Each structure stands twice: as structure tokens, then as C-alpha cells.
Coordinates of C-alpha atoms in Angstrom, one line a residue:
X23 CA 37.0 -66.2 250.8
X24 CA 34.7 -66.9 247.9
X25 CA 31.3 -68.4 248.6
X26 CA 31.4 -72.3 248.4
X27 CA 29.6 -73.8 245.4
X28 CA 28.6 -70.3 244.2
X29 CA 28.7 -69.9 240.4
X30 CA 29.4 -66.2 240.8
X31 CA 33.1 -65.9 241.7
X32 CA 33.0 -62.3 242.8
X33 CA 30.6 -63.0 245.7
X34 CA 32.5 -63.3 249.0
X35 CA 31.6 -64.5 252.5
X36 CA 33.7 -62.9 255.3
X37 CA 33.4 -62.9 259.1
X38 CA 33.1 -59.3 260.3
X39 CA 35.6 -59.9 263.1
X40 CA 38.3 -60.8 260.5
X41 CA 38.4 -57.2 259.3
X42 CA 40.2 -56.4 262.6
X43 CA 43.3 -58.3 261.5
X44 CA 44.5 -55.3 259.5
X45 CA 45.0 -52.2 261.6
X46 CA 42.2 -49.7 261.1
X47 CA 39.8 -52.6 260.0
X48 CA 39.7 -51.5 256.4
X49 CA 37.1 -53.1 254.1
X50 CA 39.6 -55.6 252.8
X51 CA 37.6 -58.8 252.2
X52 CA 39.6 -60.5 249.5
X53 CA 42.8 -61.4 251.4
X54 CA 43.4 -65.1 252.1
X55 CA 43.6 -66.6 255.6
X56 CA 47.3 -67.0 255.1
X57 CA 47.8 -63.2 254.5
X58 CA 45.4 -62.4 257.3
X59 CA 47.6 -64.4 259.7
X60 CA 50.7 -62.3 258.6
X61 CA 48.9 -59.2 260.1
X62 CA 47.7 -61.1 263.1
X63 CA 50.8 -62.9 264.2
X64 CA 53.8 -60.8 263.1
X65 CA 55.0 -57.7 265.0
X66 CA 54.3 -54.3 263.6
X67 CA 57.0 -51.9 262.5
X68 CA 56.5 -49.7 265.5
X69 CA 57.2 -52.7 267.8
X70 CA 60.7 -53.4 266.4
X71 CA 61.9 -49.9 265.2
X72 CA 61.3 -46.2 265.8
X73 CA 59.5 -44.5 263.0
X74 CA 59.3 -40.7 263.6
X75 CA 58.3 -37.5 261.8
X76 CA 60.8 -34.7 261.3
X77 CA 61.0 -31.0 261.7
X78 CA 58.8 -28.3 260.1
X79 CA 60.5 -25.0 259.4
X80 CA 57.2 -23.2 258.4
X81 CA 59.4 -21.0 256.2
X82 CA 61.5 -23.1 253.8
X83 CA 62.5 -20.0 251.8
X84 CA 64.3 -18.8 254.9
X85 CA 65.7 -21.9 256.5
X86 CA 66.3 -24.4 253.6
X87 CA 68.7 -24.2 250.6
X88 CA 70.0 -26.5 247.9
X89 CA 73.5 -27.5 248.8
X90 CA 75.0 -25.7 245.8
X91 CA 73.4 -22.4 246.9
X92 CA 75.5 -22.1 250.0
X93 CA 78.8 -23.6 248.9
X94 CA 80.1 -27.0 250.0
X95 CA 82.7 -25.5 252.4
X96 CA 79.9 -24.0 254.5
X97 CA 78.1 -27.3 255.1
X98 CA 78.7 -29.5 258.1
X99 CA 79.0 -33.0 256.6
X100 CA 79.3 -36.2 258.6
X101 CA 78.3 -35.0 262.1
X102 CA 77.3 -37.9 264.3
X103 CA 75.4 -36.0 266.9
X104 CA 73.8 -32.6 267.7
X105 CA 76.7 -31.8 270.0
X106 CA 79.2 -32.4 267.2
X107 CA 77.2 -30.3 264.8
X108 CA 76.9 -27.4 267.3
X109 CA 80.6 -27.4 268.1
X110 CA 81.5 -27.3 264.3
X111 CA 80.1 -23.8 264.1
X112 CA 78.8 -24.6 260.7
X113 CA 75.5 -23.0 259.7
X114 CA 74.1 -25.5 257.1
X115 CA 73.7 -29.3 257.5
X116 CA 72.4 -32.0 255.2
X117 CA 68.7 -32.3 255.3
X118 CA 66.3 -35.0 254.0
X119 CA 63.2 -33.5 252.5
X120 CA 61.4 -36.3 250.7
X121 CA 61.6 -35.8 247.0
X122 CA 61.1 -37.8 243.8
X123 CA 60.7 -41.5 243.5
X124 CA 64.1 -43.1 244.4
X125 CA 64.8 -46.3 246.3
X126 CA 67.9 -47.2 248.2
X127 CA 69.9 -43.9 248.0
X128 CA 69.4 -40.4 246.9
X129 CA 67.4 -37.2 247.2
X130 CA 70.2 -35.7 249.2
X131 CA 69.9 -32.2 247.8
X132 CA 68.9 -29.9 250.6
X133 CA 70.6 -28.3 253.6
X134 CA 69.0 -26.7 256.7
X135 CA 70.1 -23.8 258.9
X136 CA 70.9 -25.7 262.1
X137 CA 73.5 -23.3 263.4
X138 CA 74.2 -23.8 267.1
X139 CA 71.7 -26.6 267.4
X140 CA 68.9 -24.8 265.5
X141 CA 69.1 -21.5 267.4
X142 CA 67.4 -19.5 264.7
X143 CA 64.8 -22.1 264.0
X144 CA 63.9 -22.5 267.6
X145 CA 63.5 -18.7 267.9
X146 CA 61.0 -18.8 265.0
X147 CA 57.7 -19.3 266.6
X148 CA 55.8 -21.1 263.7
X149 CA 58.6 -23.7 263.4
X150 CA 58.0 -27.1 264.9
X151 CA 61.1 -29.1 266.0
X152 CA 60.1 -32.7 266.2
X153 CA 62.2 -35.6 267.5
X154 CA 65.6 -33.8 267.6
X155 CA 67.1 -36.8 269.5
X156 CA 67.2 -38.7 266.2
X157 CA 68.9 -35.9 264.2
X158 CA 72.3 -36.9 262.7
X159 CA 71.7 -40.6 263.3
X160 CA 71.7 -43.2 260.5
X161 CA 68.3 -44.6 259.5
X162 CA 66.0 -45.1 256.6
X163 CA 63.7 -42.4 255.1
X164 CA 60.9 -42.2 252.6
X165 CA 58.9 -39.5 250.8
X166 CA 55.7 -38.7 252.6
X167 CA 53.8 -37.9 249.4
X168 CA 54.1 -40.2 246.3
X169 CA 51.9 -41.2 243.4
X170 CA 54.0 -44.4 243.0
X171 CA 55.0 -47.2 245.3
X172 CA 56.8 -46.5 248.6
X173 CA 60.4 -45.6 248.0
X174 CA 62.7 -46.0 251.0
X175 CA 66.3 -44.8 251.1
X176 CA 69.3 -45.4 253.4
X177 CA 70.1 -42.2 255.4
X178 CA 73.7 -42.1 256.6
X179 CA 74.8 -40.3 259.7
X180 CA 74.9 -36.5 259.5
X181 CA 71.4 -35.7 258.4
X182 CA 68.4 -33.9 259.9
X183 CA 65.0 -34.7 258.3
X184 CA 61.9 -32.9 257.4
X185 CA 58.2 -33.5 258.0
X186 CA 58.1 -34.6 254.3
X187 CA 60.7 -37.2 255.0
X188 CA 59.5 -39.5 257.7
X189 CA 62.3 -41.7 259.0
X190 CA 62.9 -44.9 260.9
X191 CA 65.7 -45.9 263.2
X192 CA 67.3 -49.1 264.6
X193 CA 70.4 -49.5 266.6
X194 CA 72.0 -52.1 264.5
X195 CA 73.3 -51.3 261.0
X196 CA 72.7 -54.9 259.8
X197 CA 69.1 -54.8 261.1
X198 CA 68.7 -51.5 259.3
X199 CA 69.7 -53.0 256.0
X200 CA 67.2 -55.8 256.5
X201 CA 64.4 -53.4 257.3
X202 CA 65.3 -51.4 254.2
X203 CA 65.0 -54.5 252.1
X204 CA 61.6 -55.4 253.6
X205 CA 60.1 -51.9 253.2
X206 CA 61.2 -51.7 249.5
X207 CA 59.8 -55.1 248.7
X208 CA 56.8 -56.0 246.7
X209 CA 55.1 -57.5 249.8
X210 CA 55.5 -54.3 251.8
X211 CA 54.1 -52.4 248.8
X212 CA 51.0 -54.7 248.9
X213 CA 50.6 -54.7 252.7
X214 CA 50.9 -51.0 253.1
X215 CA 48.4 -50.4 250.4
X216 CA 45.9 -52.4 252.4
X217 CA 46.6 -50.4 255.5
X218 CA 46.8 -47.0 253.7
X219 CA 45.5 -46.8 250.1
X220 CA 46.4 -43.1 249.7
X221 CA 49.3 -41.1 248.3
X222 CA 50.4 -40.0 251.8
X223 CA 52.6 -42.6 253.6
X224 CA 52.5 -41.2 257.1
X225 CA 54.5 -42.4 260.1
X226 CA 51.2 -43.7 261.6
X227 CA 50.4 -45.8 258.5
X228 CA 53.9 -47.2 258.1
X229 CA 54.1 -48.1 261.8
X230 CA 51.3 -50.6 261.3
X231 CA 53.1 -52.6 258.6
X232 CA 53.8 -56.2 259.7
X233 CA 57.5 -57.1 259.6
X234 CA 59.2 -60.5 259.7
X235 CA 60.6 -61.8 263.0
X236 CA 64.0 -62.4 261.5
X237 CA 66.2 -61.1 258.7
X238 CA 68.9 -62.9 256.7
X239 CA 72.5 -62.4 255.5
X240 CA 71.2 -63.0 252.0
X241 CA 68.8 -60.0 252.3
X242 CA 71.4 -57.7 253.8
X243 CA 73.9 -58.4 251.1
X244 CA 71.4 -57.8 248.4
X245 CA 70.4 -54.5 249.9
X246 CA 74.0 -53.4 250.2
X247 CA 74.4 -54.1 246.5
X248 CA 71.3 -52.2 245.6
X249 CA 72.5 -49.2 247.6
X250 CA 75.9 -49.2 245.9
X251 CA 74.2 -49.2 242.5
X252 CA 72.0 -46.3 243.4
X253 CA 75.0 -44.4 244.7
X254 CA 76.7 -44.9 241.4
X255 CA 73.8 -43.0 239.8
X256 CA 74.3 -40.1 242.2
X257 CA 78.0 -40.0 241.2
X258 CA 76.9 -39.2 237.6
X259 CA 74.3 -36.5 238.6
X260 CA 75.8 -33.1 238.9
X261 CA 73.0 -31.9 241.2
X262 CA 74.2 -34.2 244.0
X263 CA 77.2 -33.7 246.3
X264 CA 78.2 -37.3 245.4
X265 CA 78.9 -36.1 241.8
X266 CA 82.2 -37.4 240.3
X267 CA 81.7 -37.3 236.6
X268 CA 79.0 -37.6 233.9
X269 CA 78.4 -41.0 232.2
X270 CA 81.2 -42.0 229.8
X271 CA 81.1 -40.1 226.5
X272 CA 80.9 -42.1 223.2
X273 CA 84.4 -41.0 222.3
X274 CA 85.8 -42.7 225.4
X275 CA 87.0 -39.5 227.1
X276 CA 87.2 -40.6 230.7
X277 CA 88.9 -38.8 233.6
X278 CA 87.2 -40.8 236.4
X279 CA 90.4 -42.3 237.9
X280 CA 91.6 -39.0 239.3
X281 CA 88.1 -37.9 240.3
X282 CA 87.3 -41.2 242.1
X283 CA 90.4 -40.7 244.2
X284 CA 89.0 -37.2 245.2
X285 CA 85.6 -38.8 245.9
X286 CA 87.2 -41.3 248.2
X287 CA 88.6 -38.5 250.3
X288 CA 85.3 -36.7 250.4
X289 CA 83.5 -39.9 251.5
X290 CA 85.5 -40.0 254.7
X291 CA 84.5 -36.4 255.5
X292 CA 80.8 -37.0 254.8
X293 CA 80.1 -40.1 256.7
X294 CA 78.9 -42.2 253.8
X295 CA 78.8 -46.0 253.7
X296 CA 82.1 -46.4 252.1
X297 CA 83.5 -48.1 255.3
X298 CA 80.4 -50.3 255.8
X299 CA 80.1 -51.9 252.4
X300 CA 82.4 -52.6 249.5
X301 CA 81.8 -50.7 246.2
X302 CA 80.6 -52.7 243.2
X303 CA 82.7 -52.5 240.0
X304 CA 82.7 -54.4 236.7
X305 CA 85.9 -55.7 235.3
X306 CA 86.7 -52.2 233.9
X307 CA 86.0 -50.5 237.2
X308 CA 82.7 -49.0 236.1
X309 CA 79.3 -49.8 234.7
X310 CA 77.0 -47.9 232.4
X311 CA 73.5 -46.6 233.4
X312 CA 71.7 -49.3 231.4
X313 CA 73.8 -52.1 232.9
X314 CA 73.2 -50.8 236.4
X315 CA 69.4 -50.5 235.8
X316 CA 69.3 -54.1 234.6
X317 CA 71.4 -55.4 237.4
X318 CA 69.3 -53.4 240.0
X319 CA 66.1 -54.9 238.6
X320 CA 67.5 -58.4 239.0
X321 CA 68.7 -57.6 242.6
X322 CA 65.3 -56.3 243.5
X323 CA 63.6 -59.4 242.1
X324 CA 65.9 -61.5 244.4
X325 CA 65.1 -59.2 247.3
X326 CA 61.4 -59.7 246.7
X327 CA 61.8 -63.5 246.7
X328 CA 63.9 -63.4 250.0
X329 CA 61.3 -61.2 251.7
X330 CA 58.4 -63.5 250.7
X331 CA 60.4 -66.4 252.2
X332 CA 61.0 -64.5 255.5
X333 CA 57.3 -63.7 255.8
X334 CA 56.4 -67.3 255.1
X335 CA 54.2 -66.4 252.2
X336 CA 52.8 -69.5 250.4
X337 CA 53.3 -69.9 246.6
X338 CA 49.6 -69.4 246.0
X339 CA 49.5 -66.1 248.0
X340 CA 52.8 -65.0 246.4
X341 CA 51.2 -65.4 242.9
X342 CA 48.0 -63.6 244.0
X343 CA 50.0 -60.6 245.4
X344 CA 52.1 -60.3 242.2
X345 CA 49.0 -60.4 240.1
X346 CA 47.4 -57.6 242.1
X347 CA 50.6 -55.5 242.0
X348 CA 50.8 -56.1 238.3
X349 CA 47.2 -54.9 237.8
X350 CA 47.7 -51.9 239.9
X351 CA 51.0 -50.9 238.3
X352 CA 49.7 -51.4 234.8
X353 CA 47.7 -48.2 235.3
X354 CA 50.9 -46.1 235.8
X355 CA 53.9 -48.2 234.8
X356 CA 55.0 -51.5 236.1
X357 CA 56.9 -52.1 239.3
X358 CA 60.0 -53.1 237.3
X359 CA 59.7 -49.8 235.4
X360 CA 59.8 -47.9 238.7
X361 CA 62.7 -50.0 240.0
X362 CA 64.8 -50.5 236.9
X363 CA 64.9 -47.0 235.6
X364 CA 67.6 -45.2 237.6
X365 CA 67.5 -41.9 235.7
X366 CA 67.6 -38.7 237.8
X367 CA 64.1 -37.4 238.1

């Protein structure tokens, strides 16, 4: 807090013991008592979910491929367990490997050699197989290294994950949606930067984030809409296995009707979220990239507001957080620029 009756506003008085409120006791002297109580009273992520680190091949050239390098028929999509994957006799399986800044959905480009439950990987001595009990389970994942804000994505069933793609798991699908909304919010961006002001978002750092004690249907519904909008971008990107067709051409040439029928059949095979949330369409059955970007920015604004409410953040602290996020993001693009632009990176 600022020093009472002091004409110099940047002089602070702070009890040394109050630094312990934030895990690791960082030299964060400017937060208000209300924000300090969030860290002191709310549970940490590691107390309500299971954040874990993934496997390390130690030879990506040998064990990893882009999906288009091996052919889609050789990939085991939609497996819900290691046993199902092993019995499929497929060699390649979807693999999360971090990647560029994308929230909600995406960066599903890689496959890993996990033939017969990773037989070749396990025989390769430098490889490190971590947390295999969580492979092929649905969860949320993020990129370990980023120069921007944290970007967390839904991970459907059927994926393994890499050391560069730390992941977090909950039993309930609805709770997972709520957690995804919290982690992609402005408040989580602010709080995690206090805990870990670096470009590496490790499992250890993310585990210390405070999380609300309850979620809401409002938040979950907003998150489902955000995921569906992000998936629509993937359907227009030919580097993804979600690809359906490029954006509409100016001459109106459009063959999406037939291709969307084919996509619907593929969704059932790949274990995507098509059965868990309705798809968003405009009155013509589709939406352009600019329209989706604007709609996503508005949805993310609403997510931020709902998350602030769930944390019990006061209006004064809310404004202070937004000001700090604005100053930080002015150096490298605003938060809305990061969120609103849904171009493939």
C-alpha cells in the first residue's frame, strides 16, 4: 500500500510477512489487500486439478511427424485409453507439442510413434516417458514457452502430450470447461505473471495459480462458444486435420455443404467435441474470419467479466488489473489483439 500522507506516490510500506501470500514470496509489493486475499484464501490449481508434464522423446526427428507426413489412414484417431491405442495396431497417434499462440483450440499438427504402447520409445534410452496414465484423456493444454500471454486449449480424447505442452486434467467435462475459461482470462494472466514473470509457463508455476471455488453455467457456455469459433478457424486451415475448405472466395464459389457432411463423419472417428457442444452458425450456416474474430473478442470480454465475478474481485482492483495488463500489452500488442486475431500463425 502507499505510504499515508506521503507526497511521493511511488513510496510503499509493506509488511515483510505479506510477501508470503504469493507462492515463492516474489517481490510484489504493489498488490492491494483484496488481491492478496485471493492468493491466501482460494485453493491453488494443484489442489483442484492435476497439472502434469508430458513425454520427452529426446529425438523428435525419429519419433515425431506432422500428420500429413504419415498419411491420415495410418493415424489412430479418437482412442480413449492406452489399451485401445495399443489394440488398434496403429503406429502414429495425435500429439500435443505446444506451438504458436492459440487459445481455446488448435496446434493439433503433430503425431508421435506410440506403436504398441510406445514400444520403440521405451526402448530408446534417452527418452523420458512421463505421466502415461494421462495419455489419451481429455484435458486442457498450453504452450510451455511463449512471449505472449498464456494460451490454453481444449485437448479432446485421443492425444498424447509433450514436455512442451504441459496439460491439466479434471474428471468432469463441465469443470474442465470452467477451468479453461479461468486460465484464459485476464485475471489468470495477471496472477500468473506475479507468480512467474518469465516466458516459460511450467507445471510448477501454473500449479500455484489461485482458482475460484466455484464455476458457473454462464462461464461454461461462453467457453463452449469460444472453442467452436476457434475450431471454425481450423476448418479453414489446410495444415490441420480439421480442414474442410478455405474461406469463401469473393466470387461466391462454395462447396462447403458436401465437405461439411464429410467432416461430420470424420468428427465421430476422431473423438472431437461435436457430441458435447452444438456448433455455432450464422443465418447462412457460416461466418467469415473477421466476423468470428470480432465475436470471439466479445465472448472473451464476457469471460473476463464472469471470471472477475467468480473471484470476487472488487471494481477498484478490477480496474487496476486491467490498467496493468494494458500497460504490459502495449509493449507487444494489446490483449484484444492477441485474442481477436484468429489468423493461422
